Amino acid sequence: MSSEHRKVGFYSIDFKNYRQKNNDRTTFDQKFFLDVINYITSLPIIDRLLNLEKERKTYFLYEYNMENNKLLITFKSCKFGHFPPYLNSKDGTERATAKNEHEGETEKTHLVIKLELNEAYLVLEERRNGVGISKIVKYFNEFSKRYYESKQEKRKYIVQYTSVAGEEFQKALKEAGEIKGVEIFTYKKNVGDAFLGLSLEEDCFIKDEVIVKLKSVPKEGVMKRTCNRLYNSIKSEGSNITRIRIHTAQDDFRGPIDSDFFRKTENIEVELEKNGTVKSSSIFNKLIKLIE
């Protein structure tokens, strides 16, 4: 059976009081979280879908299983709105695709959530075409709101996440020389009308992720505390920043300081089905071992 390597990210999730938005105190209500999960899976699939029209993406919580204090969850998603004709590589002829504008290739995303008393730990299969942590948290927040509405109760919690960081970023930044510039990775929707006066989201040929570059003035350097703040913001659910890359005077022989190198990740080898998709039982076994 064929196999493939997959990247895994580590996170924690907890709740903030919905009616005290500036309150930094967090909590975790295990029963409420399970109630929301069960509410989602009680719905027909058509009612579980969350459509992101501007990104031309749809996704939903497909299924879950409970093993002791661990939730094994599968999301399904697709990117739609791209259905060009097929091109024959032997003679250059074209034929129309059977896919319509609302269809896309099915992608699975697997995650395991370990439930603790005050928070939950999460390990997530991370793929460009899958469902990322920010969209998963957005999904839980949307359906927790619907859950409250179904019970005719006032909303109580906001779900939020924190990335589990590696331990070497502060050390690398401390040892760095003068900081010449910073590249901030964000999404094109964040640099649209308000920033550039352009509607970037309408252009499907621009990548979802864009880079904003900050450069220091001549003979000066970007302050390290600014870099610290940017790095810490990556770990928080409310941030629009997904990654930073810091360029220093030592770039020529040590390379830039990239936040992706310091976020806690693992690479695992998983078995594939005949159609090239990951075998769910294989990746769940690996994710369970990692979270334990």
PDB file of C-alpha atoms in Angstrom:
ATOM      1  CA  MET A   1       0.000   0.000   0.000  1.00  0.00           C
ATOM      2  CA  SER A   2       1.352   3.450  -0.916  1.00  0.00           C
ATOM      3  CA  SER A   3       2.076   6.085   1.699  1.00  0.00           C
ATOM      4  CA  GLU A   4       2.672   9.814   1.987  1.00  0.00           C
ATOM      5  CA  HIS A   5       3.986  12.294   4.536  1.00  0.00           C
ATOM      6  CA  ARG A   6       1.573  14.786   6.100  1.00  0.00           C
ATOM      7  CA  LYS A   7       2.257  17.847   8.232  1.00  0.00           C
ATOM      8  CA  VAL A   8       0.541  18.095  11.617  1.00  0.00           C
ATOM      9  CA  GLY A   9      -0.030  21.277  13.647  1.00  0.00           C
ATOM     10  CA  PHE A  10      -0.599  21.588  17.409  1.00  0.00           C
ATOM     11  CA  TYR A  11      -3.135  23.926  19.034  1.00  0.00           C
ATOM     12  CA  SER A  12      -5.213  24.483  22.151  1.00  0.00           C
ATOM     13  CA  ILE A  13      -8.793  25.746  22.203  1.00  0.00           C
ATOM     14  CA  ASP A  14     -10.830  27.349  24.952  1.00  0.00           C
ATOM     15  CA  PHE A  15     -13.754  29.768  25.397  1.00  0.00           C
ATOM     16  CA  LYS A  16     -14.088  33.460  26.091  1.00  0.00           C
ATOM     17  CA  ASN A  17     -17.266  34.996  27.488  1.00  0.00           C
ATOM     18  CA  TYR A  18     -19.291  36.336  24.536  1.00  0.00           C
ATOM     19  CA  ARG A  19     -20.715  39.256  26.518  1.00  0.00           C
ATOM     20  CA  GLN A  20     -17.372  40.390  27.917  1.00  0.00           C
ATOM     21  CA  LYS A  21     -15.308  40.754  24.742  1.00  0.00           C
ATOM     22  CA  ASN A  22     -12.455  42.624  26.433  1.00  0.00           C
ATOM     23  CA  ASN A  23     -12.201  40.087  29.215  1.00  0.00           C
ATOM     24  CA  ASP A  24      -8.992  38.026  28.935  1.00  0.00           C
ATOM     25  CA  ARG A  25     -10.238  35.319  31.282  1.00  0.00           C
ATOM     26  CA  THR A  26     -10.843  32.024  29.518  1.00  0.00           C
ATOM     27  CA  THR A  27     -12.547  28.799  30.413  1.00  0.00           C
ATOM     28  CA  PHE A  28     -13.563  25.505  28.832  1.00  0.00           C
ATOM     29  CA  ASP A  29     -16.987  23.897  29.132  1.00  0.00           C
ATOM     30  CA  GLN A  30     -16.586  20.298  28.009  1.00  0.00           C
ATOM     31  CA  LYS A  31     -20.312  19.510  28.140  1.00  0.00           C
ATOM     32  CA  PHE A  32     -21.226  22.548  26.050  1.00  0.00           C
ATOM     33  CA  PHE A  33     -18.575  21.697  23.455  1.00  0.00           C
ATOM     34  CA  LEU A  34     -19.877  18.130  23.128  1.00  0.00           C
ATOM     35  CA  ASP A  35     -23.441  19.422  22.937  1.00  0.00           C
ATOM     36  CA  VAL A  36     -22.458  21.619  19.973  1.00  0.00           C
ATOM     37  CA  ILE A  37     -20.699  18.699  18.229  1.00  0.00           C
ATOM     38  CA  ASN A  38     -23.741  16.490  18.699  1.00  0.00           C
ATOM     39  CA  TYR A  39     -26.022  19.289  17.510  1.00  0.00           C
ATOM     40  CA  ILE A  40     -23.965  19.630  14.307  1.00  0.00           C
ATOM     41  CA  THR A  41     -23.996  15.919  13.517  1.00  0.00           C
ATOM     42  CA  SER A  42     -27.745  15.735  14.199  1.00  0.00           C
ATOM     43  CA  LEU A  43     -28.319  18.055  11.223  1.00  0.00           C
ATOM     44  CA  PRO A  44     -28.660  16.835   7.623  1.00  0.00           C
ATOM     45  CA  ILE A  45     -25.495  17.507   5.626  1.00  0.00           C
ATOM     46  CA  ILE A  46     -27.105  20.334   3.649  1.00  0.00           C
ATOM     47  CA  ASP A  47     -27.589  22.223   6.943  1.00  0.00           C
ATOM     48  CA  ARG A  48     -24.013  21.539   8.097  1.00  0.00           C
ATOM     49  CA  LEU A  49     -22.434  23.238   5.096  1.00  0.00           C
ATOM     50  CA  LEU A  50     -20.597  26.502   5.631  1.00  0.00           C
ATOM     51  CA  ASN A  51     -20.076  28.294   2.317  1.00  0.00           C
ATOM     52  CA  LEU A  52     -17.353  30.897   1.875  1.00  0.00           C
ATOM     53  CA  GLU A  53     -18.510  32.468  -1.380  1.00  0.00           C
ATOM     54  CA  LYS A  54     -15.632  34.941  -1.664  1.00  0.00           C
ATOM     55  CA  GLU A  55     -13.093  32.122  -1.294  1.00  0.00           C
ATOM     56  CA  ARG A  56     -15.216  29.748  -3.400  1.00  0.00           C
ATOM     57  CA  LYS A  57     -14.933  27.111  -0.715  1.00  0.00           C
ATOM     58  CA  THR A  58     -17.442  25.018   1.214  1.00  0.00           C
ATOM     59  CA  TYR A  59     -16.813  22.726   4.150  1.00  0.00           C
ATOM     60  CA  PHE A  60     -18.618  20.825   6.877  1.00  0.00           C
ATOM     61  CA  LEU A  61     -18.082  18.501   9.821  1.00  0.00           C
ATOM     62  CA  TYR A  62     -18.600  15.107   8.229  1.00  0.00           C
ATOM     63  CA  GLU A  63     -18.364  12.728  11.200  1.00  0.00           C
ATOM     64  CA  TYR A  64     -16.807  12.173  14.599  1.00  0.00           C
ATOM     65  CA  ASN A  65     -16.068   9.337  17.013  1.00  0.00           C
ATOM     66  CA  MET A  66     -15.323   9.496  20.725  1.00  0.00           C
ATOM     67  CA  GLU A  67     -12.472   7.436  22.209  1.00  0.00           C
ATOM     68  CA  ASN A  68     -12.191   7.997  25.953  1.00  0.00           C
ATOM     69  CA  ASN A  69     -11.583  11.765  26.247  1.00  0.00           C
ATOM     70  CA  LYS A  70     -10.599  12.226  22.588  1.00  0.00           C
ATOM     71  CA  LEU A  71     -12.736  13.380  19.671  1.00  0.00           C
ATOM     72  CA  LEU A  72     -11.750  12.012  16.261  1.00  0.00           C
ATOM     73  CA  ILE A  73     -13.199  14.454  13.734  1.00  0.00           C
ATOM     74  CA  THR A  74     -13.282  14.509   9.935  1.00  0.00           C
ATOM     75  CA  PHE A  75     -14.112  17.613   7.902  1.00  0.00           C
ATOM     76  CA  LYS A  76     -14.931  17.491   4.205  1.00  0.00           C
ATOM     77  CA  SER A  77     -14.391  20.445   1.892  1.00  0.00           C
ATOM     78  CA  CYS A  78     -14.066  21.486  -1.715  1.00  0.00           C
ATOM     79  CA  LYS A  79     -12.984  24.451  -3.786  1.00  0.00           C
ATOM     80  CA  PHE A  80     -15.653  25.235  -6.362  1.00  0.00           C
ATOM     81  CA  GLY A  81     -16.102  27.646  -9.261  1.00  0.00           C
ATOM     82  CA  HIS A  82     -13.168  26.329 -11.352  1.00  0.00           C
ATOM     83  CA  PHE A  83     -14.261  23.898 -14.073  1.00  0.00           C
ATOM     84  CA  PRO A  84     -12.193  24.367 -17.256  1.00  0.00           C
ATOM     85  CA  PRO A  85     -12.295  21.796 -20.079  1.00  0.00           C
ATOM     86  CA  TYR A  86      -9.932  18.820 -20.103  1.00  0.00           C
ATOM     87  CA  LEU A  87      -6.880  19.000 -22.365  1.00  0.00           C
ATOM     88  CA  ASN A  88      -5.620  15.798 -23.990  1.00  0.00           C
ATOM     89  CA  SER A  89      -1.836  15.541 -23.475  1.00  0.00           C
ATOM     90  CA  LYS A  90      -1.393  13.400 -26.630  1.00  0.00           C
ATOM     91  CA  ASP A  91      -3.201  15.374 -29.330  1.00  0.00           C
ATOM     92  CA  GLY A  92      -4.070  18.736 -27.751  1.00  0.00           C
ATOM     93  CA  THR A  93      -7.816  18.322 -28.148  1.00  0.00           C
ATOM     94  CA  GLU A  94     -10.218  19.549 -25.488  1.00  0.00           C
ATOM     95  CA  ARG A  95     -13.485  18.224 -24.100  1.00  0.00           C
ATOM     96  CA  ALA A  96     -15.918  19.692 -21.635  1.00  0.00           C
ATOM     97  CA  THR A  97     -15.655  18.616 -18.000  1.00  0.00           C
ATOM     98  CA  ALA A  98     -18.603  16.957 -16.311  1.00  0.00           C
ATOM     99  CA  LYS A  99     -17.981  19.087 -13.203  1.00  0.00           C
ATOM    100  CA  ASN A 100     -20.311  22.056 -12.770  1.00  0.00           C
ATOM    101  CA  GLU A 101     -19.587  25.427 -11.194  1.00  0.00           C
ATOM    102  CA  HIS A 102     -20.776  24.363  -7.733  1.00  0.00           C
ATOM    103  CA  GLU A 103     -18.630  21.197  -7.569  1.00  0.00           C
ATOM    104  CA  GLY A 104     -15.030  20.561  -6.589  1.00  0.00           C
ATOM    105  CA  GLU A 105     -12.762  17.678  -5.643  1.00  0.00           C
ATOM    106  CA  THR A 106     -13.564  16.329  -2.160  1.00  0.00           C
ATOM    107  CA  GLU A 107     -10.841  16.960   0.416  1.00  0.00           C
ATOM    108  CA  LYS A 108     -10.751  15.385   3.869  1.00  0.00           C
ATOM    109  CA  THR A 109      -9.169  17.014   6.913  1.00  0.00           C
ATOM    110  CA  HIS A 110      -8.574  14.946  10.052  1.00  0.00           C
ATOM    111  CA  LEU A 111      -8.099  16.203  13.595  1.00  0.00           C
ATOM    112  CA  VAL A 112      -8.085  14.843  17.116  1.00  0.00           C
ATOM    113  CA  ILE A 113      -9.209  16.924  20.099  1.00  0.00           C
ATOM    114  CA  LYS A 114      -8.202  15.830  23.592  1.00  0.00           C
ATOM    115  CA  LEU A 115     -10.659  17.191  26.150  1.00  0.00           C
ATOM    116  CA  GLU A 116      -9.224  18.434  29.439  1.00  0.00           C
ATOM    117  CA  LEU A 117     -10.858  20.195  32.375  1.00  0.00           C
ATOM    118  CA  ASN A 118      -9.823  23.777  31.482  1.00  0.00           C
ATOM    119  CA  GLU A 119      -9.020  23.543  27.766  1.00  0.00           C
ATOM    120  CA  ALA A 120      -8.785  21.163  24.851  1.00  0.00           C
ATOM    121  CA  TYR A 121      -5.676  20.183  22.908  1.00  0.00           C
ATOM    122  CA  LEU A 122      -5.925  19.707  19.170  1.00  0.00           C
ATOM    123  CA  VAL A 123      -3.697  18.061  16.552  1.00  0.00           C
ATOM    124  CA  LEU A 124      -4.609  18.846  12.967  1.00  0.00           C
ATOM    125  CA  GLU A 125      -3.690  17.474   9.566  1.00  0.00           C
ATOM    126  CA  GLU A 126      -2.491  20.560   7.688  1.00  0.00           C
ATOM    127  CA  ARG A 127      -2.823  20.745   3.900  1.00  0.00           C
ATOM    128  CA  ARG A 128      -3.205  23.714   1.581  1.00  0.00           C
ATOM    129  CA  ASN A 129      -6.395  22.254   0.071  1.00  0.00           C
ATOM    130  CA  GLY A 130      -7.862  21.170   3.399  1.00  0.00           C
ATOM    131  CA  VAL A 131      -9.491  23.070   6.267  1.00  0.00           C
ATOM    132  CA  GLY A 132      -7.160  25.140   8.463  1.00  0.00           C
ATOM    133  CA  ILE A 133      -7.468  25.901  12.160  1.00  0.00           C
ATOM    134  CA  SER A 134      -8.968  29.377  11.673  1.00  0.00           C
ATOM    135  CA  LYS A 135     -11.780  27.968   9.491  1.00  0.00           C
ATOM    136  CA  ILE A 136     -12.417  25.150  11.965  1.00  0.00           C
ATOM    137  CA  VAL A 137     -12.794  27.646  14.818  1.00  0.00           C
ATOM    138  CA  LYS A 138     -14.995  29.835  12.598  1.00  0.00           C
ATOM    139  CA  TYR A 139     -17.159  26.766  11.967  1.00  0.00           C
ATOM    140  CA  PHE A 140     -17.487  25.943  15.673  1.00  0.00           C
ATOM    141  CA  ASN A 141     -18.415  29.553  16.440  1.00  0.00           C
ATOM    142  CA  GLU A 142     -21.040  29.686  13.704  1.00  0.00           C
ATOM    143  CA  PHE A 143     -22.700  26.472  14.849  1.00  0.00           C
ATOM    144  CA  SER A 144     -22.465  27.287  18.543  1.00  0.00           C
ATOM    145  CA  LYS A 145     -24.451  30.438  17.680  1.00  0.00           C
ATOM    146  CA  ARG A 146     -27.032  28.318  15.835  1.00  0.00           C
ATOM    147  CA  TYR A 147     -27.131  25.886  18.759  1.00  0.00           C
ATOM    148  CA  TYR A 148     -28.028  28.696  21.166  1.00  0.00           C
ATOM    149  CA  GLU A 149     -30.660  29.957  18.734  1.00  0.00           C
ATOM    150  CA  SER A 150     -32.202  26.489  18.494  1.00  0.00           C
ATOM    151  CA  LYS A 151     -32.562  26.438  22.284  1.00  0.00           C
ATOM    152  CA  GLN A 152     -33.726  30.060  22.351  1.00  0.00           C
ATOM    153  CA  GLU A 153     -30.936  30.946  24.748  1.00  0.00           C
ATOM    154  CA  LYS A 154     -28.520  33.871  24.814  1.00  0.00           C
ATOM    155  CA  ARG A 155     -25.089  33.117  23.448  1.00  0.00           C
ATOM    156  CA  LYS A 156     -22.506  32.564  26.163  1.00  0.00           C
ATOM    157  CA  TYR A 157     -19.152  31.585  24.617  1.00  0.00           C
ATOM    158  CA  ILE A 158     -16.743  32.430  21.804  1.00  0.00           C
ATOM    159  CA  VAL A 159     -14.448  29.588  20.757  1.00  0.00           C
ATOM    160  CA  GLN A 160     -10.826  30.658  20.289  1.00  0.00           C
ATOM    161  CA  TYR A 161      -7.520  28.946  19.601  1.00  0.00           C
ATOM    162  CA  THR A 162      -3.828  29.333  20.360  1.00  0.00           C
ATOM    163  CA  SER A 163      -0.987  27.815  18.373  1.00  0.00           C
ATOM    164  CA  VAL A 164       1.448  25.728  20.360  1.00  0.00           C
ATOM    165  CA  ALA A 165       4.755  27.433  19.717  1.00  0.00           C
ATOM    166  CA  GLY A 166       8.186  25.910  19.520  1.00  0.00           C
ATOM    167  CA  GLU A 167      10.657  27.073  22.166  1.00  0.00           C
ATOM    168  CA  GLU A 168      13.428  28.491  19.988  1.00  0.00           C
ATOM    169  CA  PHE A 169      11.916  31.695  18.545  1.00  0.00           C
ATOM    170  CA  GLN A 170      12.825  33.974  21.454  1.00  0.00           C
ATOM    171  CA  LYS A 171      16.351  32.589  21.461  1.00  0.00           C
ATOM    172  CA  ALA A 172      16.789  33.136  17.710  1.00  0.00           C
ATOM    173  CA  LEU A 173      15.431  36.688  17.918  1.00  0.00           C
ATOM    174  CA  LYS A 174      17.640  37.521  20.902  1.00  0.00           C
ATOM    175  CA  GLU A 175      20.735  36.302  19.074  1.00  0.00           C
ATOM    176  CA  ALA A 176      19.812  38.111  15.842  1.00  0.00           C
ATOM    177  CA  GLY A 177      21.667  41.239  14.824  1.00  0.00           C
ATOM    178  CA  GLU A 178      20.073  44.338  13.358  1.00  0.00           C
ATOM    179  CA  ILE A 179      16.618  43.625  11.886  1.00  0.00           C
ATOM    180  CA  LYS A 180      16.419  44.936   8.321  1.00  0.00           C
ATOM    181  CA  GLY A 181      12.815  44.075   7.562  1.00  0.00           C
ATOM    182  CA  VAL A 182       9.803  41.874   8.216  1.00  0.00           C
ATOM    183  CA  GLU A 183       7.495  40.032   5.841  1.00  0.00           C
ATOM    184  CA  ILE A 184       3.948  39.649   7.159  1.00  0.00           C
ATOM    185  CA  PHE A 185       1.861  36.858   5.610  1.00  0.00           C
ATOM    186  CA  THR A 186      -1.880  37.484   5.559  1.00  0.00           C
ATOM    187  CA  TYR A 187      -4.903  36.869   3.316  1.00  0.00           C
ATOM    188  CA  LYS A 188      -5.797  38.910   0.253  1.00  0.00           C
ATOM    189  CA  LYS A 189      -9.152  39.850   1.796  1.00  0.00           C
ATOM    190  CA  ASN A 190      -7.205  41.820   4.429  1.00  0.00           C
ATOM    191  CA  VAL A 191      -5.435  44.005   1.855  1.00  0.00           C
ATOM    192  CA  GLY A 192      -8.428  44.748  -0.338  1.00  0.00           C
ATOM    193  CA  ASP A 193     -10.644  47.827  -0.493  1.00  0.00           C
ATOM    194  CA  ALA A 194      -9.571  49.469   2.749  1.00  0.00           C
ATOM    195  CA  PHE A 195      -5.842  49.007   2.131  1.00  0.00           C
ATOM    196  CA  LEU A 196      -5.157  49.206  -1.602  1.00  0.00           C
ATOM    197  CA  GLY A 197      -8.481  50.379  -2.986  1.00  0.00           C
ATOM    198  CA  LEU A 198      -8.645  47.114  -4.950  1.00  0.00           C
ATOM    199  CA  SER A 199     -11.117  44.260  -4.767  1.00  0.00           C
ATOM    200  CA  LEU A 200      -8.539  41.483  -4.674  1.00  0.00           C
ATOM    201  CA  GLU A 201     -11.043  38.840  -3.665  1.00  0.00           C
ATOM    202  CA  GLU A 202     -12.663  38.994  -7.102  1.00  0.00           C
ATOM    203  CA  ASP A 203      -9.416  37.892  -8.769  1.00  0.00           C
ATOM    204  CA  CYS A 204      -9.230  34.116  -8.337  1.00  0.00           C
ATOM    205  CA  PHE A 205      -5.743  34.047  -9.905  1.00  0.00           C
ATOM    206  CA  ILE A 206      -4.194  35.904  -6.956  1.00  0.00           C
ATOM    207  CA  LYS A 207      -3.195  33.466  -4.232  1.00  0.00           C
ATOM    208  CA  ASP A 208      -5.231  33.551  -1.027  1.00  0.00           C
ATOM    209  CA  GLU A 209      -2.061  34.280   0.948  1.00  0.00           C
ATOM    210  CA  VAL A 210      -0.294  37.600   0.282  1.00  0.00           C
ATOM    211  CA  ILE A 211       2.809  39.193   1.796  1.00  0.00           C
ATOM    212  CA  VAL A 212       3.155  42.694   3.230  1.00  0.00           C
ATOM    213  CA  LYS A 213       6.796  43.817   3.532  1.00  0.00           C
ATOM    214  CA  LEU A 214       8.049  46.186   6.232  1.00  0.00           C
ATOM    215  CA  LYS A 215      11.518  47.658   5.745  1.00  0.00           C
ATOM    216  CA  SER A 216      13.559  49.690   8.208  1.00  0.00           C
ATOM    217  CA  VAL A 217      14.784  53.172   7.360  1.00  0.00           C
ATOM    218  CA  PRO A 218      18.494  53.381   6.366  1.00  0.00           C
ATOM    219  CA  LYS A 219      20.937  52.842   9.249  1.00  0.00           C
ATOM    220  CA  GLU A 220      18.080  51.870  11.585  1.00  0.00           C
ATOM    221  CA  GLY A 221      16.467  48.558  12.488  1.00  0.00           C
ATOM    222  CA  VAL A 222      12.990  47.297  13.214  1.00  0.00           C
ATOM    223  CA  MET A 223      12.518  46.977  16.977  1.00  0.00           C
ATOM    224  CA  LYS A 224      12.643  43.441  18.306  1.00  0.00           C
ATOM    225  CA  ARG A 225       9.617  44.024  20.506  1.00  0.00           C
ATOM    226  CA  THR A 226       7.632  44.716  17.305  1.00  0.00           C
ATOM    227  CA  CYS A 227       8.712  41.309  16.001  1.00  0.00           C
ATOM    228  CA  ASN A 228       7.742  39.723  19.305  1.00  0.00           C
ATOM    229  CA  ARG A 229       4.267  41.223  19.110  1.00  0.00           C
ATOM    230  CA  LEU A 230       3.829  40.057  15.536  1.00  0.00           C
ATOM    231  CA  TYR A 231       4.938  36.545  16.461  1.00  0.00           C
ATOM    232  CA  ASN A 232       2.615  36.386  19.462  1.00  0.00           C
ATOM    233  CA  SER A 233      -0.299  37.573  17.321  1.00  0.00           C
ATOM    234  CA  ILE A 234       0.123  34.567  15.014  1.00  0.00           C
ATOM    235  CA  LYS A 235      -0.755  32.276  17.897  1.00  0.00           C
ATOM    236  CA  SER A 236      -4.074  34.001  18.581  1.00  0.00           C
ATOM    237  CA  GLU A 237      -7.375  33.279  16.847  1.00  0.00           C
ATOM    238  CA  GLY A 238      -8.275  36.937  16.345  1.00  0.00           C
ATOM    239  CA  SER A 239      -5.217  37.748  14.268  1.00  0.00           C
ATOM    240  CA  ASN A 240      -5.173  38.186  10.491  1.00  0.00           C
ATOM    241  CA  ILE A 241      -1.457  37.305  10.410  1.00  0.00           C
ATOM    242  CA  THR A 242      -0.583  33.720   9.520  1.00  0.00           C
ATOM    243  CA  ARG A 243       3.212  33.885   9.420  1.00  0.00           C
ATOM    244  CA  ILE A 244       6.151  36.291   9.688  1.00  0.00           C
ATOM    245  CA  ARG A 245       9.652  36.165   8.238  1.00  0.00           C
ATOM    246  CA  ILE A 246      12.298  38.375   9.851  1.00  0.00           C
ATOM    247  CA  HIS A 247      15.346  39.493   7.847  1.00  0.00           C
ATOM    248  CA  THR A 248      18.467  40.437   9.767  1.00  0.00           C
ATOM    249  CA  ALA A 249      21.958  41.611   8.969  1.00  0.00           C
ATOM    250  CA  GLN A 250      23.023  37.963   9.270  1.00  0.00           C
ATOM    251  CA  ASP A 251      20.714  36.671   6.528  1.00  0.00           C
ATOM    252  CA  ASP A 252      23.585  35.855   4.174  1.00  0.00           C
ATOM    253  CA  PHE A 253      24.934  33.074   6.367  1.00  0.00           C
ATOM    254  CA  ARG A 254      22.073  32.080   8.683  1.00  0.00           C
ATOM    255  CA  GLY A 255      18.941  32.866   6.667  1.00  0.00           C
ATOM    256  CA  PRO A 256      15.818  34.706   7.860  1.00  0.00           C
ATOM    257  CA  ILE A 257      13.947  33.879  11.068  1.00  0.00           C
ATOM    258  CA  ASP A 258      10.729  32.275   9.878  1.00  0.00           C
ATOM    259  CA  SER A 259       7.859  31.757  12.339  1.00  0.00           C
ATOM    260  CA  ASP A 260       6.854  28.557  10.546  1.00  0.00           C
ATOM    261  CA  PHE A 261      10.116  26.992  11.702  1.00  0.00           C
ATOM    262  CA  PHE A 262       9.248  27.722  15.347  1.00  0.00           C
ATOM    263  CA  ARG A 263       5.587  26.712  15.427  1.00  0.00           C
ATOM    264  CA  LYS A 264       5.283  23.218  16.815  1.00  0.00           C
ATOM    265  CA  THR A 265       4.683  20.785  13.943  1.00  0.00           C
ATOM    266  CA  GLU A 266       5.398  17.162  13.115  1.00  0.00           C
ATOM    267  CA  ASN A 267       5.583  15.163   9.903  1.00  0.00           C
ATOM    268  CA  ILE A 268       3.940  11.755   9.896  1.00  0.00           C
ATOM    269  CA  GLU A 269       3.760   8.969   7.329  1.00  0.00           C
ATOM    270  CA  VAL A 270       0.233   7.798   6.523  1.00  0.00           C
ATOM    271  CA  GLU A 271      -1.248   5.122   4.287  1.00  0.00           C
ATOM    272  CA  LEU A 272      -3.220   6.083   1.172  1.00  0.00           C
ATOM    273  CA  GLU A 273      -6.349   4.644  -0.371  1.00  0.00           C
ATOM    274  CA  LYS A 274      -6.312   3.467  -4.007  1.00  0.00           C
ATOM    275  CA  ASN A 275      -7.686   6.849  -5.144  1.00  0.00           C
ATOM    276  CA  GLY A 276      -4.744   8.682  -3.554  1.00  0.00           C
ATOM    277  CA  THR A 277      -6.618  10.034  -0.518  1.00  0.00           C
ATOM    278  CA  VAL A 278      -5.351   9.423   2.997  1.00  0.00           C
ATOM    279  CA  LYS A 279      -6.652   6.368   4.830  1.00  0.00           C
ATOM    280  CA  SER A 280      -8.559   7.759   7.822  1.00  0.00           C
ATOM    281  CA  SER A 281      -7.743   4.894  10.207  1.00  0.00           C
ATOM    282  CA  SER A 282      -4.026   5.317   9.460  1.00  0.00           C
ATOM    283  CA  ILE A 283      -3.856   9.059  10.159  1.00  0.00           C
ATOM    284  CA  PHE A 284      -6.092   8.866  13.242  1.00  0.00           C
ATOM    285  CA  ASN A 285      -3.769   6.268  14.778  1.00  0.00           C
ATOM    286  CA  LYS A 286      -0.831   8.636  14.287  1.00  0.00           C
ATOM    287  CA  LEU A 287      -2.709  11.703  15.569  1.00  0.00           C
ATOM    288  CA  ILE A 288      -3.828   9.863  18.727  1.00  0.00           C
ATOM    289  CA  LYS A 289      -0.220   8.887  19.499  1.00  0.00           C
ATOM    290  CA  LEU A 290       0.930  12.482  19.009  1.00  0.00           C
ATOM    291  CA  ILE A 291      -1.699  14.011  21.274  1.00  0.00           C
ATOM    292  CA  GLU A 292      -1.029  11.465  24.014  1.00  0.00           C
TER     293      GLU A 292
END
